[in-house]
Amino acid sequence: MTIPHYDDTALEILDTDALLMVRVEQLVGRALRRQLWLMFLDHDDVQLPLLMPSDIPRRPEADSVIKFADFLTDLIAEVRASSVVFVLERFGSDTISDDDRLWLQLVTEAGRLARVRVRGPFLSHERGVRTVGPEDIGSI
């Protein structure tokens, strides 16, 4: 799959999970390493020109939620985003592991604390990308 250039997609509205999944497949694709990706959408659900990958440990630190929420609050204000899309990338099957669940709980809770709309999240695994539902994440 060809990675789209931002200028070619600057006006595409990503207002459904299916459209967002296609974009994540184009930009992140199959997992190569352990990373957390952040993608930002404006108030019209158009992708902003910032895509942030960050290497992450297997498990988040116990006190990470507040720190990440504070970081997210500042970042959302800086880029003027209305939504954030989280993609957890890690090599392995499409089954959600306990470690995955901890990361997914952290990002969704941080999004709630930052008062930003969370889209997805998605899991990038060895065969592709899948949507992660509330039943996969569980409760904190």
PDB file of C-alpha atoms in Angstrom:
ATOM      1  CA  MET A   1       0.000   0.000   0.000  1.00  0.00           C
ATOM      2  CA  THR A   2       1.290   3.455  -0.905  1.00  0.00           C
ATOM      3  CA  ILE A   3       1.761   5.953   1.906  1.00  0.00           C
ATOM      4  CA  PRO A   4      -0.249   9.043   1.009  1.00  0.00           C
ATOM      5  CA  HIS A   5       1.410  12.456   0.993  1.00  0.00           C
ATOM      6  CA  TYR A   6      -0.252  14.902   3.376  1.00  0.00           C
ATOM      7  CA  ASP A   7      -1.012  17.383   0.585  1.00  0.00           C
ATOM      8  CA  ASP A   8      -3.008  14.681  -1.220  1.00  0.00           C
ATOM      9  CA  THR A   9      -5.158  13.962   1.830  1.00  0.00           C
ATOM     10  CA  ALA A  10      -5.347  17.380   3.493  1.00  0.00           C
ATOM     11  CA  LEU A  11      -9.066  17.769   2.865  1.00  0.00           C
ATOM     12  CA  GLU A  12     -10.216  14.170   3.378  1.00  0.00           C
ATOM     13  CA  ILE A  13     -12.769  13.865   6.156  1.00  0.00           C
ATOM     14  CA  LEU A  14     -12.187  10.837   8.403  1.00  0.00           C
ATOM     15  CA  ASP A  15     -15.586  10.796  10.073  1.00  0.00           C
ATOM     16  CA  THR A  16     -16.107   7.027  10.207  1.00  0.00           C
ATOM     17  CA  ASP A  17     -14.123   4.248  11.841  1.00  0.00           C
ATOM     18  CA  ALA A  18     -13.752   2.579   8.428  1.00  0.00           C
ATOM     19  CA  LEU A  19     -12.128   5.668   6.870  1.00  0.00           C
ATOM     20  CA  LEU A  20      -9.887   6.086   9.879  1.00  0.00           C
ATOM     21  CA  MET A  21      -8.859   2.418   9.707  1.00  0.00           C
ATOM     22  CA  VAL A  22      -7.786   2.859   6.072  1.00  0.00           C
ATOM     23  CA  ARG A  23      -5.671   5.885   7.023  1.00  0.00           C
ATOM     24  CA  VAL A  24      -4.025   3.997   9.909  1.00  0.00           C
ATOM     25  CA  GLU A  25      -3.320   1.065   7.583  1.00  0.00           C
ATOM     26  CA  GLN A  26      -1.722   3.475   5.091  1.00  0.00           C
ATOM     27  CA  LEU A  27       0.408   5.357   7.618  1.00  0.00           C
ATOM     28  CA  VAL A  28       1.298   2.733  10.231  1.00  0.00           C
ATOM     29  CA  GLY A  29       0.545  -0.613   8.596  1.00  0.00           C
ATOM     30  CA  ARG A  30       1.916  -3.877   9.962  1.00  0.00           C
ATOM     31  CA  ALA A  31       3.930  -3.733  13.157  1.00  0.00           C
ATOM     32  CA  LEU A  32       7.697  -3.550  13.043  1.00  0.00           C
ATOM     33  CA  ARG A  33       8.493  -2.426  16.589  1.00  0.00           C
ATOM     34  CA  ARG A  34       6.860  -1.411  19.876  1.00  0.00           C
ATOM     35  CA  GLN A  35       5.540   2.126  19.526  1.00  0.00           C
ATOM     36  CA  LEU A  36       2.602   4.304  20.386  1.00  0.00           C
ATOM     37  CA  TRP A  37       1.383   6.504  17.534  1.00  0.00           C
ATOM     38  CA  LEU A  38      -0.625   9.689  17.969  1.00  0.00           C
ATOM     39  CA  MET A  39      -2.554  11.166  15.071  1.00  0.00           C
ATOM     40  CA  PHE A  40      -4.645  14.310  15.365  1.00  0.00           C
ATOM     41  CA  LEU A  41      -7.885  15.435  13.730  1.00  0.00           C
ATOM     42  CA  ASP A  42      -9.426  18.887  13.566  1.00  0.00           C
ATOM     43  CA  HIS A  43     -13.053  19.786  14.344  1.00  0.00           C
ATOM     44  CA  ASP A  44     -14.076  18.586  10.850  1.00  0.00           C
ATOM     45  CA  ASP A  45     -12.374  15.184  11.344  1.00  0.00           C
ATOM     46  CA  VAL A  46      -9.600  16.108   8.914  1.00  0.00           C
ATOM     47  CA  GLN A  47      -6.129  14.839   9.787  1.00  0.00           C
ATOM     48  CA  LEU A  48      -3.700  17.479  10.997  1.00  0.00           C
ATOM     49  CA  PRO A  49      -0.101  17.415   9.658  1.00  0.00           C
ATOM     50  CA  LEU A  50       1.392  15.785  12.753  1.00  0.00           C
ATOM     51  CA  LEU A  51       1.935  12.059  13.209  1.00  0.00           C
ATOM     52  CA  MET A  52       3.865  11.133  16.354  1.00  0.00           C
ATOM     53  CA  PRO A  53       5.450   7.722  16.906  1.00  0.00           C
ATOM     54  CA  SER A  54       7.058   7.107  20.274  1.00  0.00           C
ATOM     55  CA  ASP A  55       8.985   4.072  21.469  1.00  0.00           C
ATOM     56  CA  ILE A  56       7.372   2.619  24.577  1.00  0.00           C
ATOM     57  CA  PRO A  57       8.285  -0.053  27.126  1.00  0.00           C
ATOM     58  CA  ARG A  58       6.368  -3.312  27.336  1.00  0.00           C
ATOM     59  CA  ARG A  59       4.263  -1.985  30.223  1.00  0.00           C
ATOM     60  CA  PRO A  60       3.494   1.602  31.216  1.00  0.00           C
ATOM     61  CA  GLU A  61       4.693   2.906  34.553  1.00  0.00           C
ATOM     62  CA  ALA A  62       2.055   2.902  37.286  1.00  0.00           C
ATOM     63  CA  ASP A  63       1.878   6.711  37.552  1.00  0.00           C
ATOM     64  CA  SER A  64       1.873   7.413  33.799  1.00  0.00           C
ATOM     65  CA  VAL A  65      -1.790   8.329  33.281  1.00  0.00           C
ATOM     66  CA  ILE A  66      -1.651  11.812  34.821  1.00  0.00           C
ATOM     67  CA  LYS A  67       1.669  12.626  33.155  1.00  0.00           C
ATOM     68  CA  PHE A  68       0.397  11.486  29.776  1.00  0.00           C
ATOM     69  CA  ALA A  69      -2.893  13.370  30.220  1.00  0.00           C
ATOM     70  CA  ASP A  70      -0.981  16.574  31.014  1.00  0.00           C
ATOM     71  CA  PHE A  71       1.240  16.070  27.957  1.00  0.00           C
ATOM     72  CA  LEU A  72      -1.812  15.370  25.808  1.00  0.00           C
ATOM     73  CA  THR A  73      -3.648  18.458  27.092  1.00  0.00           C
ATOM     74  CA  ASP A  74      -0.723  20.692  26.137  1.00  0.00           C
ATOM     75  CA  LEU A  75      -0.223  19.007  22.777  1.00  0.00           C
ATOM     76  CA  ILE A  76      -3.910  19.170  21.834  1.00  0.00           C
ATOM     77  CA  ALA A  77      -3.941  22.899  22.597  1.00  0.00           C
ATOM     78  CA  GLU A  78      -0.732  23.488  20.637  1.00  0.00           C
ATOM     79  CA  VAL A  79      -1.883  21.728  17.460  1.00  0.00           C
ATOM     80  CA  ARG A  80      -5.535  22.799  17.880  1.00  0.00           C
ATOM     81  CA  ALA A  81      -6.843  19.260  17.600  1.00  0.00           C
ATOM     82  CA  SER A  82     -10.373  18.165  18.426  1.00  0.00           C
ATOM     83  CA  SER A  83      -9.630  14.435  18.388  1.00  0.00           C
ATOM     84  CA  VAL A  84      -6.687  12.157  18.944  1.00  0.00           C
ATOM     85  CA  VAL A  85      -6.186   8.743  17.378  1.00  0.00           C
ATOM     86  CA  PHE A  86      -4.082   6.223  19.290  1.00  0.00           C
ATOM     87  CA  VAL A  87      -2.365   3.319  17.552  1.00  0.00           C
ATOM     88  CA  LEU A  88      -0.494   0.759  19.640  1.00  0.00           C
ATOM     89  CA  GLU A  89       2.115  -0.918  17.452  1.00  0.00           C
ATOM     90  CA  ARG A  90       3.786  -4.127  18.528  1.00  0.00           C
ATOM     91  CA  PHE A  91       4.895  -7.297  16.786  1.00  0.00           C
ATOM     92  CA  GLY A  92       2.727 -10.326  17.515  1.00  0.00           C
ATOM     93  CA  SER A  93      -0.775 -11.614  16.867  1.00  0.00           C
ATOM     94  CA  ASP A  94      -3.943  -9.543  16.764  1.00  0.00           C
ATOM     95  CA  THR A  95      -4.948 -10.819  20.219  1.00  0.00           C
ATOM     96  CA  ILE A  96      -4.939  -8.142  22.913  1.00  0.00           C
ATOM     97  CA  SER A  97      -2.417  -9.067  25.625  1.00  0.00           C
ATOM     98  CA  ASP A  98      -2.445  -7.912  29.242  1.00  0.00           C
ATOM     99  CA  ASP A  99       0.397  -5.493  28.433  1.00  0.00           C
ATOM    100  CA  ASP A 100      -1.564  -4.133  25.461  1.00  0.00           C
ATOM    101  CA  ARG A 101      -4.592  -3.691  27.689  1.00  0.00           C
ATOM    102  CA  LEU A 102      -2.576  -1.613  30.170  1.00  0.00           C
ATOM    103  CA  TRP A 103      -1.425   0.718  27.390  1.00  0.00           C
ATOM    104  CA  LEU A 104      -4.906   0.964  25.893  1.00  0.00           C
ATOM    105  CA  GLN A 105      -6.400   1.731  29.292  1.00  0.00           C
ATOM    106  CA  LEU A 106      -3.750   4.379  29.880  1.00  0.00           C
ATOM    107  CA  VAL A 107      -4.334   6.220  26.596  1.00  0.00           C
ATOM    108  CA  THR A 108      -8.123   6.134  26.802  1.00  0.00           C
ATOM    109  CA  GLU A 109      -8.093   7.358  30.401  1.00  0.00           C
ATOM    110  CA  ALA A 110      -5.536  10.053  29.548  1.00  0.00           C
ATOM    111  CA  GLY A 111      -7.779  11.172  26.699  1.00  0.00           C
ATOM    112  CA  ARG A 112     -10.712  11.379  29.096  1.00  0.00           C
ATOM    113  CA  LEU A 113      -8.675  13.396  31.600  1.00  0.00           C
ATOM    114  CA  ALA A 114      -7.417  15.681  28.820  1.00  0.00           C
ATOM    115  CA  ARG A 115     -11.028  16.170  27.710  1.00  0.00           C
ATOM    116  CA  VAL A 116     -10.313  15.234  24.124  1.00  0.00           C
ATOM    117  CA  ARG A 117     -12.291  12.935  21.873  1.00  0.00           C
ATOM    118  CA  VAL A 118     -10.442   9.630  21.421  1.00  0.00           C
ATOM    119  CA  ARG A 119     -10.843   7.857  18.070  1.00  0.00           C
ATOM    120  CA  GLY A 120      -9.934   4.217  17.767  1.00  0.00           C
ATOM    121  CA  PRO A 121      -7.786   3.020  19.385  1.00  0.00           C
ATOM    122  CA  PHE A 122      -6.135   0.668  16.938  1.00  0.00           C
ATOM    123  CA  LEU A 123      -3.634  -2.168  17.256  1.00  0.00           C
ATOM    124  CA  SER A 124      -0.911  -2.574  14.643  1.00  0.00           C
ATOM    125  CA  HIS A 125       0.226  -6.217  14.739  1.00  0.00           C
ATOM    126  CA  GLU A 126       2.288  -8.586  12.572  1.00  0.00           C
ATOM    127  CA  ARG A 127      -0.487  -9.093   9.991  1.00  0.00           C
ATOM    128  CA  GLY A 128      -2.034  -5.623   9.821  1.00  0.00           C
ATOM    129  CA  VAL A 129      -4.218  -3.288  11.835  1.00  0.00           C
ATOM    130  CA  ARG A 130      -7.346  -3.921  13.860  1.00  0.00           C
ATOM    131  CA  THR A 131      -9.805  -1.769  15.739  1.00  0.00           C
ATOM    132  CA  VAL A 132      -9.793  -2.116  19.508  1.00  0.00           C
ATOM    133  CA  GLY A 133     -13.213  -2.027  21.149  1.00  0.00           C
ATOM    134  CA  PRO A 134     -14.203  -1.270  24.744  1.00  0.00           C
ATOM    135  CA  GLU A 135     -14.586  -5.005  25.376  1.00  0.00           C
ATOM    136  CA  ASP A 136     -10.885  -5.440  24.490  1.00  0.00           C
ATOM    137  CA  ILE A 137      -9.753  -2.704  26.843  1.00  0.00           C
ATOM    138  CA  GLY A 138     -11.744  -3.532  29.972  1.00  0.00           C
ATOM    139  CA  SER A 139     -11.891  -1.196  32.934  1.00  0.00           C
ATOM    140  CA  ILE A 140      -9.099   0.487  34.822  1.00  0.00           C
TER     141      ILE A 140
END
